[in-house]
Amino acid sequence: MFNIILYISTLLLAHMSVLIFVLLIYLAPLIINGILTLLMRHQNLAKSTIISATIFPMISIITYWLLGKELDGTKKWMSFVANNSVSTGDTYVKINPHLTSISQMIFVIILYFSIEFLLLTIIKKLRGTHHENN
């Protein structure tokens, strides 16, 4: 699934808006990870918490890093950055031209692991509430 996101992102980059790019790169992996986590927890797989808390975010981070390495410095990416960095009055939106910079990677690591942790915490609380009601 992550390879599909990687392929679509690089293939259609010239025709994407920033919103679509953000949805594909940041939100889609979170949704996929969430669905997989819910499926694993629903089936009560013994190692589901360890897998979903570590493996799923790591796969997303590696995919992001591969995409960043694939795009960094290419004409497509530089064109995307130039076309989508805008300045209007006091507002300026600039896209980082280096997807794999330290700040970007720290953001992605925190994003993927914290959302996964939050989802696992919610599932645990819901299961606790569900068991108390039975």
mmCIF file of C-alpha atoms in Angstrom:
data_model
loop_
_atom_site.group_PDB
_atom_site.id
_atom_site.type_symbol
_atom_site.label_atom_id
_atom_site.label_comp_id
_atom_site.label_asym_id
_atom_site.label_seq_id
_atom_site.Cartn_x
_atom_site.Cartn_y
_atom_site.Cartn_z
ATOM 1 C CA MET A 1 0.000 0.000 0.000
ATOM 2 C CA PHE A 2 2.804 2.386 0.896
ATOM 3 C CA ASN A 3 4.472 1.703 -2.449
ATOM 4 C CA ILE A 4 1.283 2.859 -4.167
ATOM 5 C CA ILE A 5 1.382 6.144 -2.230
ATOM 6 C CA LEU A 6 5.045 6.548 -3.163
ATOM 7 C CA TYR A 7 4.350 5.873 -6.839
ATOM 8 C CA ILE A 8 1.298 8.165 -7.061
ATOM 9 C CA SER A 9 3.108 10.959 -5.256
ATOM 10 C CA THR A 10 6.065 10.962 -7.611
ATOM 11 C CA LEU A 11 4.056 10.373 -10.777
ATOM 12 C CA LEU A 12 1.413 13.046 -10.237
ATOM 13 C CA LEU A 13 3.478 15.584 -8.311
ATOM 14 C CA ALA A 14 3.354 18.216 -11.062
ATOM 15 C CA HIS A 15 -0.460 18.174 -10.991
ATOM 16 C CA MET A 16 -0.983 18.051 -7.221
ATOM 17 C CA SER A 17 -2.011 20.788 -4.883
ATOM 18 C CA VAL A 18 -0.287 21.082 -1.523
ATOM 19 C CA LEU A 19 -3.411 19.742 0.173
ATOM 20 C CA ILE A 20 -3.420 16.557 -1.916
ATOM 21 C CA PHE A 21 0.312 16.117 -1.341
ATOM 22 C CA VAL A 22 -0.143 16.512 2.429
ATOM 23 C CA LEU A 23 -3.047 14.069 2.405
ATOM 24 C CA LEU A 24 -1.014 11.466 0.526
ATOM 25 C CA ILE A 25 2.231 11.871 2.426
ATOM 26 C CA TYR A 26 1.081 12.528 5.975
ATOM 27 C CA LEU A 27 -2.563 11.551 6.359
ATOM 28 C CA ALA A 28 -2.842 8.409 4.186
ATOM 29 C CA PRO A 29 -0.177 6.483 6.141
ATOM 30 C CA LEU A 30 -1.865 7.460 9.416
ATOM 31 C CA ILE A 31 -5.224 6.201 8.143
ATOM 32 C CA ILE A 32 -3.701 2.961 6.830
ATOM 33 C CA ASN A 33 -1.852 2.399 10.108
ATOM 34 C CA GLY A 34 -5.039 3.100 12.061
ATOM 35 C CA ILE A 35 -7.069 0.620 10.046
ATOM 36 C CA LEU A 36 -4.390 -2.065 10.379
ATOM 37 C CA THR A 37 -4.127 -1.412 14.121
ATOM 38 C CA LEU A 38 -7.888 -1.699 14.563
ATOM 39 C CA LEU A 39 -7.982 -4.924 12.549
ATOM 40 C CA MET A 40 -5.154 -6.452 14.573
ATOM 41 C CA ARG A 41 -6.683 -5.424 17.883
ATOM 42 C CA HIS A 42 -10.099 -6.681 16.786
ATOM 43 C CA GLN A 43 -8.619 -10.107 16.039
ATOM 44 C CA ASN A 44 -6.813 -10.051 19.414
ATOM 45 C CA LEU A 45 -3.482 -10.945 17.881
ATOM 46 C CA ALA A 46 -1.005 -11.570 20.693
ATOM 47 C CA LYS A 47 1.664 -9.161 19.502
ATOM 48 C CA SER A 48 -0.696 -6.555 18.024
ATOM 49 C CA THR A 49 0.337 -3.729 20.354
ATOM 50 C CA ILE A 50 4.064 -4.194 19.747
ATOM 51 C CA ILE A 51 3.584 -4.458 15.996
ATOM 52 C CA SER A 52 1.236 -1.516 15.658
ATOM 53 C CA ALA A 53 3.166 0.688 18.080
ATOM 54 C CA THR A 54 6.523 0.150 16.383
ATOM 55 C CA ILE A 55 6.373 -1.567 13.017
ATOM 56 C CA PHE A 56 3.552 0.437 11.420
ATOM 57 C CA PRO A 57 5.052 3.854 12.233
ATOM 58 C CA MET A 58 8.502 2.642 11.147
ATOM 59 C CA ILE A 59 7.155 1.482 7.777
ATOM 60 C CA SER A 60 5.520 4.898 7.320
ATOM 61 C CA ILE A 61 8.736 6.704 8.264
ATOM 62 C CA ILE A 62 10.835 4.587 5.904
ATOM 63 C CA THR A 63 8.336 5.179 3.098
ATOM 64 C CA TYR A 64 8.422 8.924 3.757
ATOM 65 C CA TRP A 65 12.233 8.876 3.784
ATOM 66 C CA LEU A 66 12.337 6.914 0.496
ATOM 67 C CA LEU A 67 9.941 9.387 -1.093
ATOM 68 C CA GLY A 68 12.045 12.272 0.182
ATOM 69 C CA LYS A 69 15.240 10.744 -1.194
ATOM 70 C CA GLU A 70 13.493 10.060 -4.502
ATOM 71 C CA LEU A 71 12.195 13.627 -4.839
ATOM 72 C CA ASP A 72 14.927 15.780 -3.239
ATOM 73 C CA GLY A 73 16.659 17.878 -5.856
ATOM 74 C CA THR A 74 14.583 16.675 -8.813
ATOM 75 C CA LYS A 75 13.111 19.129 -11.291
ATOM 76 C CA LYS A 76 9.610 17.865 -10.436
ATOM 77 C CA TRP A 77 10.074 18.567 -6.752
ATOM 78 C CA MET A 78 11.741 21.940 -7.203
ATOM 79 C CA SER A 79 8.936 22.945 -9.573
ATOM 80 C CA PHE A 80 6.337 21.789 -7.017
ATOM 81 C CA VAL A 81 8.055 23.816 -4.282
ATOM 82 C CA ALA A 82 8.277 26.915 -6.493
ATOM 83 C CA ASN A 83 4.655 26.642 -7.673
ATOM 84 C CA ASN A 84 3.237 26.110 -4.196
ATOM 85 C CA SER A 85 5.285 28.548 -2.127
ATOM 86 C CA VAL A 86 3.176 31.680 -1.962
ATOM 87 C CA SER A 87 3.334 35.107 -0.427
ATOM 88 C CA THR A 88 0.301 37.321 0.041
ATOM 89 C CA GLY A 89 0.575 40.402 2.179
ATOM 90 C CA ASP A 90 1.783 39.383 5.622
ATOM 91 C CA THR A 91 1.315 35.665 4.983
ATOM 92 C CA TYR A 92 4.050 33.523 3.505
ATOM 93 C CA VAL A 93 3.818 29.784 2.924
ATOM 94 C CA LYS A 94 7.057 28.058 2.029
ATOM 95 C CA ILE A 95 7.478 24.367 1.362
ATOM 96 C CA ASN A 96 10.700 22.883 2.652
ATOM 97 C CA PRO A 97 12.706 21.882 -0.432
ATOM 98 C CA HIS A 98 14.341 19.053 1.530
ATOM 99 C CA LEU A 99 11.841 16.411 2.613
ATOM 100 C CA THR A 100 14.513 14.478 4.489
ATOM 101 C CA SER A 101 15.987 17.363 6.465
ATOM 102 C CA ILE A 102 16.430 16.750 10.185
ATOM 103 C CA SER A 103 13.470 18.975 11.101
ATOM 104 C CA GLN A 104 11.184 17.210 8.628
ATOM 105 C CA MET A 105 12.244 13.761 9.811
ATOM 106 C CA ILE A 106 11.732 14.718 13.468
ATOM 107 C CA PHE A 107 8.255 16.016 12.606
ATOM 108 C CA VAL A 108 7.370 12.798 10.755
ATOM 109 C CA ILE A 109 8.719 10.565 13.527
ATOM 110 C CA ILE A 110 6.769 12.446 16.199
ATOM 111 C CA LEU A 111 3.630 12.533 14.027
ATOM 112 C CA TYR A 112 3.515 8.823 13.181
ATOM 113 C CA PHE A 113 4.476 7.522 16.624
ATOM 114 C CA SER A 114 2.292 9.933 18.605
ATOM 115 C CA ILE A 115 -0.827 9.256 16.522
ATOM 116 C CA GLU A 116 -0.269 5.509 16.831
ATOM 117 C CA PHE A 117 0.189 5.868 20.599
ATOM 118 C CA LEU A 118 -2.960 7.987 20.823
ATOM 119 C CA LEU A 119 -4.953 5.414 18.846
ATOM 120 C CA LEU A 120 -3.707 2.557 21.043
ATOM 121 C CA THR A 121 -4.582 4.562 24.171
ATOM 122 C CA ILE A 122 -8.099 5.221 22.879
ATOM 123 C CA ILE A 123 -8.585 1.560 21.973
ATOM 124 C CA LYS A 124 -7.371 0.484 25.418
ATOM 125 C CA LYS A 125 -9.742 2.911 27.168
ATOM 126 C CA LEU A 126 -12.664 1.842 24.982
ATOM 127 C CA ARG A 127 -11.966 -1.831 25.669
ATOM 128 C CA GLY A 128 -11.750 -1.086 29.390
ATOM 129 C CA THR A 129 -15.094 0.724 29.249
ATOM 130 C CA HIS A 130 -16.596 -2.083 27.147
ATOM 131 C CA HIS A 131 -15.451 -4.775 29.622
ATOM 132 C CA GLU A 132 -16.763 -2.780 32.602
ATOM 133 C CA ASN A 133 -20.217 -2.537 30.996
ATOM 134 C CA ASN A 134 -20.457 -6.326 30.456
#
